[in-house]
Amino acid sequence: MRIAIDAMGGDNAPDVVVTGALEAAKEWGDITVILVGDASKIEPLINKAGGKPQNVEIRHAAEIIEADDEPVKAVRRKKDASMVVAGRMVHNREADAMISAGNTGALMTTGLLVVGRIKGIDRPALAPMIPSMDGKGMLALDLGANMDATAEQLLQYAIMGSIYRNKVDGIAKPRVGLLNVGTEAMKGNELTKAAYPLLEQAPIHFIGNVESRDVLRGPCDVLVCDGFAGNIMLKSVEGAASVIFSTLKTEFLRNFATKLAALVLKPGLNRFRRSFDYTEHGAAPLLGINGLLLKSHGSSNATAIKNAVRQARIALQNDLVTSISTEISNGSEL
């Protein structure tokens, strides 16, 4: 399994990207990690860490796609950018997967223009994991790759998300929910009303509508929505978590008694905090691309990069992309 990593993508690149990649290479001997980027910056970091393991390679790429670059222009003009080179490696089957913590729009564009879509998929979907109280998490898609969607595209998201949870997370019969303003079947706007019967008839375990207030309780394993509503939901959850942790910290540091209480509660609070930590989940897959692409958080640390490699490894072992392609193909024949 050859996994290309955009070493120059992300707020803390290339340092933490190289560190995480080296940790992954040492952990799993059945993968080859290919660090794509400026070799003059990557090699010293590898040497500092003790030298290059046998299952680590470097592919030089002279250009970088910056966070503020316009995605389409950057991908078309910067042919030797680390992200584009990694995408081209996936397209040419020189790599089985790629990971990047860089510009999200540029990664989406790389997927579409360089790697290509799975036949039968209208639009790829960004599918990060949302934490839930049961500890299993919930795969939500689309959360920002496309602002608009049709009912048929929501159906495709549901099928892809269900296959991902089965193949990567080992859930035998993933529960699929539709994000809506009420649980009744006929609630919602024209999009959700049109999508509901399609999801009912699909070869998935559809449980109906899910309200955003219930999301963190883990009502389903896969949550389907358009990118506009999904991104608003995601940022609301992130904002609420940030406020909760900030408020708790202020309250527990208020006086000596609250500090003692914090000491007692610390193990439980740390478990709670970790459940909201993106580094534990690693990366969000870009589903619908004819190759395995994973998007790490822009501020990813080495742990997040290592966990992204873990995700890629499991997905490759379970032939995720082929499974999605086969299911979509069979569905289109029906």
Short mmCIF file of C-alpha atoms in Angstrom, two decimals:
data_model
loop_
_atom_site.label_atom_id
_atom_site.label_comp_id
_atom_site.label_asym_id
_atom_site.label_seq_id
_atom_site.Cartn_x
_atom_site.Cartn_y
_atom_site.Cartn_z
CA MET A 1 0.00 0.00 0.00
CA ARG A 2 1.63 3.21 -1.21
CA ILE A 3 0.33 6.36 0.48
CA ALA A 4 1.37 9.78 -0.85
CA ILE A 5 1.37 12.61 1.69
CA ASP A 6 1.37 16.28 0.74
CA ALA A 7 4.29 17.26 2.98
CA MET A 8 3.87 20.99 2.29
CA GLY A 9 0.13 21.24 3.04
CA GLY A 10 -1.18 22.61 6.34
CA ASP A 11 -0.43 25.30 8.89
CA ASN A 12 2.45 23.35 10.46
CA ALA A 13 3.99 21.81 7.35
CA PRO A 14 6.38 20.29 6.67
CA ASP A 15 7.59 19.61 10.26
CA VAL A 16 4.55 17.87 11.78
CA VAL A 17 3.61 16.20 8.49
CA VAL A 18 7.02 14.53 8.25
CA THR A 19 6.95 13.57 11.93
CA GLY A 20 3.49 12.00 11.64
CA ALA A 21 4.42 10.21 8.42
CA LEU A 22 7.57 8.73 9.99
CA GLU A 23 5.59 7.55 13.02
CA ALA A 24 3.08 5.86 10.72
CA ALA A 25 5.84 4.21 8.68
CA LYS A 26 7.38 2.77 11.85
CA GLU A 27 3.99 1.58 13.14
CA TRP A 28 2.88 -0.19 9.97
CA GLY A 29 5.48 -2.04 7.96
CA ASP A 30 3.01 -3.05 5.24
CA ILE A 31 2.77 0.50 3.85
CA THR A 32 5.12 2.75 1.93
CA VAL A 33 4.84 6.44 2.77
CA ILE A 34 5.75 8.85 -0.02
CA LEU A 35 6.46 12.38 1.19
CA VAL A 36 5.69 14.78 -1.66
CA GLY A 37 7.23 18.24 -1.49
CA ASP A 38 10.44 20.25 -1.34
CA ALA A 39 13.16 17.63 -0.80
CA SER A 40 15.57 20.25 0.59
CA LYS A 41 13.15 20.85 3.47
CA ILE A 42 11.97 17.27 3.96
CA GLU A 43 15.36 15.52 4.08
CA PRO A 44 16.80 17.50 7.05
CA LEU A 45 13.67 16.72 9.08
CA ILE A 46 14.03 13.01 8.33
CA ASN A 47 17.72 13.08 9.26
CA LYS A 48 16.93 14.91 12.49
CA ALA A 49 14.44 12.16 13.37
CA GLY A 50 17.09 9.47 12.97
CA GLY A 51 17.15 8.74 9.27
CA LYS A 52 14.81 7.46 6.60
CA PRO A 53 13.10 4.10 7.20
CA GLN A 54 13.06 1.63 4.30
CA ASN A 55 9.35 2.18 3.69
CA VAL A 56 9.61 5.97 3.29
CA GLU A 57 10.24 7.70 -0.03
CA ILE A 58 10.54 11.33 -1.12
CA ARG A 59 9.01 12.72 -4.31
CA HIS A 60 10.31 16.22 -5.00
CA ALA A 61 7.75 18.90 -5.86
CA ALA A 62 9.00 22.48 -6.20
CA GLU A 63 5.72 24.41 -5.79
CA ILE A 64 3.21 24.88 -2.97
CA ILE A 65 -0.50 25.66 -3.08
CA GLU A 66 -1.05 28.27 -0.38
CA ALA A 67 -4.11 28.53 1.87
CA ASP A 68 -5.29 31.72 0.13
CA ASP A 69 -4.73 30.51 -3.45
CA GLU A 70 -7.79 30.35 -5.71
CA PRO A 71 -8.28 26.55 -6.01
CA VAL A 72 -8.95 26.06 -9.73
CA LYS A 73 -6.27 28.51 -10.89
CA ALA A 74 -3.72 27.07 -8.46
CA VAL A 75 -4.28 23.46 -9.53
CA ARG A 76 -4.16 24.34 -13.24
CA ARG A 77 -1.13 26.64 -13.05
CA LYS A 78 0.98 25.00 -10.35
CA LYS A 79 1.61 21.69 -12.07
CA ASP A 80 4.56 20.93 -9.77
CA ALA A 81 2.74 21.74 -6.52
CA SER A 82 3.02 19.01 -3.88
CA MET A 83 -0.77 18.49 -3.74
CA VAL A 84 -1.10 18.23 -7.52
CA VAL A 85 1.86 15.88 -7.83
CA ALA A 86 0.38 13.62 -5.13
CA GLY A 87 -2.96 13.63 -6.95
CA ARG A 88 -1.26 12.78 -10.22
CA MET A 89 0.46 9.84 -8.51
CA VAL A 90 -2.94 8.49 -7.45
CA HIS A 91 -4.31 8.97 -10.97
CA ASN A 92 -1.31 7.19 -12.51
CA ARG A 93 -1.52 4.40 -9.89
CA GLU A 94 1.92 5.29 -8.54
CA ALA A 95 0.17 5.72 -5.19
CA ASP A 96 -2.92 4.02 -3.78
CA ALA A 97 -4.02 7.00 -1.66
CA MET A 98 -3.10 10.58 -0.84
CA ILE A 99 -3.40 12.73 2.29
CA SER A 100 -3.25 16.52 2.52
CA ALA A 101 -3.80 19.11 5.25
CA GLY A 102 -3.67 21.89 2.65
CA ASN A 103 -6.22 24.09 0.89
CA THR A 104 -9.58 22.23 0.98
CA GLY A 105 -10.86 23.77 -2.25
CA ALA A 106 -7.63 22.91 -4.03
CA LEU A 107 -7.83 19.30 -2.82
CA MET A 108 -11.40 19.09 -4.11
CA THR A 109 -10.24 20.51 -7.45
CA THR A 110 -7.29 18.10 -7.54
CA GLY A 111 -9.71 15.25 -6.99
CA LEU A 112 -11.97 16.37 -9.82
CA LEU A 113 -9.45 17.59 -12.39
CA VAL A 114 -6.43 15.40 -11.69
CA VAL A 115 -7.69 12.13 -10.18
CA GLY A 116 -11.23 12.11 -11.61
CA ARG A 117 -14.66 11.07 -10.31
CA ILE A 118 -16.07 7.60 -9.91
CA LYS A 119 -18.36 6.88 -12.86
CA GLY A 120 -21.96 7.56 -11.81
CA ILE A 121 -21.08 10.04 -9.06
CA ASP A 122 -22.27 13.58 -9.81
CA ARG A 123 -20.31 15.34 -7.07
CA PRO A 124 -17.80 14.13 -4.50
CA ALA A 125 -18.56 14.78 -0.82
CA LEU A 126 -16.35 15.81 2.09
CA ALA A 127 -17.16 13.48 4.97
CA PRO A 128 -15.62 14.32 8.37
CA MET A 129 -16.48 12.44 11.54
CA ILE A 130 -18.72 14.22 14.07
CA PRO A 131 -18.20 13.13 17.70
CA SER A 132 -21.12 11.49 19.51
CA MET A 133 -21.95 10.53 23.09
CA ASP A 134 -21.76 6.81 22.32
CA GLY A 135 -18.11 7.20 21.29
CA LYS A 136 -18.68 5.75 17.80
CA GLY A 137 -18.88 9.10 16.02
CA MET A 138 -21.01 9.92 13.03
CA LEU A 139 -19.85 10.33 9.44
CA ALA A 140 -21.53 13.43 7.99
CA LEU A 141 -21.61 14.29 4.30
CA ASP A 142 -21.50 16.63 2.56
CA LEU A 143 -19.99 19.20 4.93
CA GLY A 144 -18.68 21.74 2.48
CA ALA A 145 -17.39 20.30 -0.77
CA ASN A 146 -20.59 21.46 -2.55
CA MET A 147 -22.95 24.12 -1.24
CA ASP A 148 -25.93 22.83 -3.23
CA ALA A 149 -27.16 19.31 -3.95
CA THR A 150 -30.00 17.47 -5.63
CA ALA A 151 -32.04 14.66 -4.09
CA GLU A 152 -30.20 12.16 -6.30
CA GLN A 153 -26.86 13.47 -5.03
CA LEU A 154 -27.99 13.06 -1.41
CA LEU A 155 -28.81 9.45 -2.31
CA GLN A 156 -25.27 9.00 -3.63
CA TYR A 157 -23.87 10.53 -0.41
CA ALA A 158 -25.92 8.07 1.64
CA ILE A 159 -24.64 5.05 -0.28
CA MET A 160 -21.01 6.19 -0.16
CA GLY A 161 -21.19 7.03 3.54
CA SER A 162 -22.80 3.69 4.36
CA ILE A 163 -20.09 1.80 2.48
CA TYR A 164 -17.36 3.82 4.24
CA ARG A 165 -18.69 3.05 7.74
CA ASN A 166 -18.95 -0.61 6.82
CA LYS A 167 -15.53 -0.97 5.20
CA VAL A 168 -13.45 1.36 7.40
CA ASP A 169 -15.23 1.21 10.77
CA GLY A 170 -16.59 -2.32 10.58
CA ILE A 171 -20.26 -1.41 11.16
CA ALA A 172 -22.31 -4.23 9.66
CA LYS A 173 -25.49 -2.25 9.00
CA PRO A 174 -24.79 1.50 9.29
CA ARG A 175 -27.80 3.62 10.24
CA VAL A 176 -28.32 6.48 7.78
CA GLY A 177 -30.18 9.65 8.75
CA LEU A 178 -31.23 12.74 6.79
CA LEU A 179 -30.53 16.12 8.45
CA ASN A 180 -33.82 17.99 8.72
CA VAL A 181 -35.85 20.45 10.80
CA GLY A 182 -38.15 17.71 12.13
CA THR A 183 -38.38 13.94 12.35
CA GLU A 184 -41.64 13.59 10.42
CA ALA A 185 -41.32 12.21 6.88
CA MET A 186 -42.80 15.25 5.14
CA LYS A 187 -40.86 17.87 7.08
CA GLY A 188 -38.25 20.10 5.48
CA ASN A 189 -37.62 21.98 2.27
CA GLU A 190 -38.09 20.75 -1.29
CA LEU A 191 -34.69 19.04 -1.28
CA THR A 192 -35.25 16.91 1.82
CA LYS A 193 -38.83 16.08 0.83
CA ALA A 194 -37.59 14.80 -2.53
CA ALA A 195 -34.65 12.92 -0.99
CA TYR A 196 -36.64 11.09 1.69
CA PRO A 197 -38.44 8.54 -0.57
CA LEU A 198 -35.23 7.91 -2.52
CA LEU A 199 -33.40 7.06 0.70
CA GLU A 200 -36.29 4.83 1.82
CA GLN A 201 -35.96 2.76 -1.36
CA ALA A 202 -32.14 2.64 -1.36
CA PRO A 203 -30.11 -0.46 -0.36
CA ILE A 204 -29.17 1.16 2.98
CA HIS A 205 -30.49 1.14 6.56
CA PHE A 206 -32.35 4.47 6.44
CA ILE A 207 -33.78 5.54 9.82
CA GLY A 208 -35.46 8.76 8.69
CA ASN A 209 -34.96 12.43 9.51
CA VAL A 210 -32.56 13.64 12.21
CA GLU A 211 -32.73 17.05 13.90
CA SER A 212 -29.48 18.93 14.50
CA ARG A 213 -30.16 19.12 18.27
CA ASP A 214 -29.83 15.33 18.42
CA VAL A 215 -26.64 15.03 16.35
CA LEU A 216 -24.21 14.69 19.28
CA ARG A 217 -26.33 11.93 20.80
CA GLY A 218 -25.35 9.65 17.92
CA PRO A 219 -28.76 8.89 16.40
CA CYS A 220 -27.16 7.42 13.29
CA ASP A 221 -23.83 6.29 11.85
CA VAL A 222 -24.12 8.34 8.64
CA LEU A 223 -25.76 11.76 8.41
CA VAL A 224 -26.68 13.04 4.94
CA CYS A 225 -27.12 16.72 4.07
CA ASP A 226 -26.21 19.33 1.48
CA GLY A 227 -22.93 21.17 1.96
CA PHE A 228 -24.54 24.47 3.00
CA ALA A 229 -26.62 23.05 5.85
CA GLY A 230 -23.89 20.59 6.81
CA ASN A 231 -21.17 23.21 7.07
CA ILE A 232 -23.37 25.43 9.25
CA MET A 233 -24.09 22.44 11.52
CA LEU A 234 -20.39 21.53 11.74
CA LYS A 235 -19.29 25.05 12.67
CA SER A 236 -22.11 25.33 15.21
CA VAL A 237 -20.91 22.12 16.89
CA GLU A 238 -17.28 23.28 16.82
CA GLY A 239 -18.24 26.68 18.23
CA ALA A 240 -20.38 25.17 21.00
CA ALA A 241 -17.58 22.78 22.00
CA SER A 242 -15.08 25.65 22.11
CA VAL A 243 -17.35 27.73 24.34
CA ILE A 244 -18.06 24.79 26.67
CA PHE A 245 -14.38 23.98 27.18
CA SER A 246 -13.47 27.64 27.66
CA THR A 247 -16.25 28.15 30.21
CA LEU A 248 -15.36 24.99 32.13
CA LYS A 249 -11.72 26.06 32.34
CA THR A 250 -12.71 29.50 33.68
CA GLU A 251 -15.05 28.02 36.29
CA PHE A 252 -12.62 25.37 37.51
CA LEU A 253 -9.84 27.94 37.98
CA ARG A 254 -12.08 30.33 39.91
CA ASN A 255 -10.85 29.41 43.41
CA PHE A 256 -9.11 26.73 45.47
CA ALA A 257 -12.25 24.61 45.93
CA THR A 258 -13.06 24.52 42.23
CA LYS A 259 -9.43 23.64 41.46
CA LEU A 260 -9.73 20.62 43.77
CA ALA A 261 -12.97 19.66 42.04
CA ALA A 262 -11.23 19.95 38.67
CA LEU A 263 -8.48 17.60 39.89
CA VAL A 264 -11.06 14.96 40.77
CA LEU A 265 -12.93 15.38 37.49
CA LYS A 266 -9.82 15.65 35.30
CA PRO A 267 -9.82 12.05 33.91
CA GLY A 268 -13.46 12.30 32.83
CA LEU A 269 -12.99 15.79 31.41
CA ASN A 270 -9.97 14.62 29.41
CA ARG A 271 -12.02 11.76 27.91
CA PHE A 272 -14.74 14.26 27.04
CA ARG A 273 -12.23 16.61 25.43
CA ARG A 274 -10.62 13.82 23.40
CA SER A 275 -14.01 12.85 21.96
CA PHE A 276 -14.12 16.30 20.33
CA ASP A 277 -10.47 16.24 19.24
CA TYR A 278 -10.09 16.10 15.44
CA THR A 279 -6.59 14.63 15.82
CA GLU A 280 -8.13 11.38 17.08
CA HIS A 281 -10.18 10.97 13.88
CA GLY A 282 -7.30 11.83 11.54
CA ALA A 283 -8.88 13.06 8.35
CA ALA A 284 -12.06 13.44 6.32
CA PRO A 285 -12.36 11.28 3.19
CA LEU A 286 -13.34 12.93 -0.08
CA LEU A 287 -15.83 10.30 -1.25
CA GLY A 288 -16.76 9.93 -4.91
CA ILE A 289 -13.26 10.38 -6.30
CA ASN A 290 -11.76 7.50 -8.31
CA GLY A 291 -8.95 7.14 -5.81
CA LEU A 292 -8.60 7.46 -2.05
CA LEU A 293 -8.17 11.11 -0.98
CA LEU A 294 -8.15 12.20 2.67
CA LYS A 295 -8.30 15.79 3.93
CA SER A 296 -6.58 16.45 7.26
CA HIS A 297 -7.38 19.51 9.35
CA GLY A 298 -5.29 22.55 8.41
CA SER A 299 -3.81 22.75 11.91
CA SER A 300 -3.13 19.02 12.14
CA ASN A 301 -0.36 17.82 14.44
CA ALA A 302 1.74 14.68 13.99
CA THR A 303 -0.89 12.51 15.69
CA ALA A 304 -3.57 13.64 13.23
CA ILE A 305 -1.30 12.83 10.27
CA LYS A 306 -0.50 9.40 11.68
CA ASN A 307 -4.20 8.68 12.24
CA ALA A 308 -4.95 9.80 8.67
CA VAL A 309 -2.47 7.20 7.46
CA ARG A 310 -4.21 4.63 9.67
CA GLN A 311 -7.53 5.51 8.02
CA ALA A 312 -6.03 5.25 4.55
CA ARG A 313 -4.49 1.88 5.37
CA ILE A 314 -7.80 0.42 6.59
CA ALA A 315 -9.70 1.82 3.60
CA LEU A 316 -7.18 0.30 1.20
CA GLN A 317 -7.24 -3.06 2.95
CA ASN A 318 -11.03 -3.13 2.55
CA ASP A 319 -11.02 -1.89 -1.06
CA LEU A 320 -13.22 1.12 -0.29
CA VAL A 321 -13.10 2.90 -3.66
CA THR A 322 -13.87 -0.25 -5.66
CA SER A 323 -16.77 -1.06 -3.33
CA ILE A 324 -18.29 2.40 -3.85
CA SER A 325 -17.77 2.18 -7.61
CA THR A 326 -19.40 -1.26 -7.78
CA GLU A 327 -22.40 -0.23 -5.68
CA ILE A 328 -23.01 2.95 -7.68
CA SER A 329 -22.65 1.00 -10.93
CA ASN A 330 -25.15 -1.62 -9.80
CA GLY A 331 -27.55 1.09 -8.67
CA SER A 332 -27.33 2.90 -12.01
CA GLU A 333 -28.20 -0.34 -13.80
CA LEU A 334 -31.37 -0.65 -11.70
#
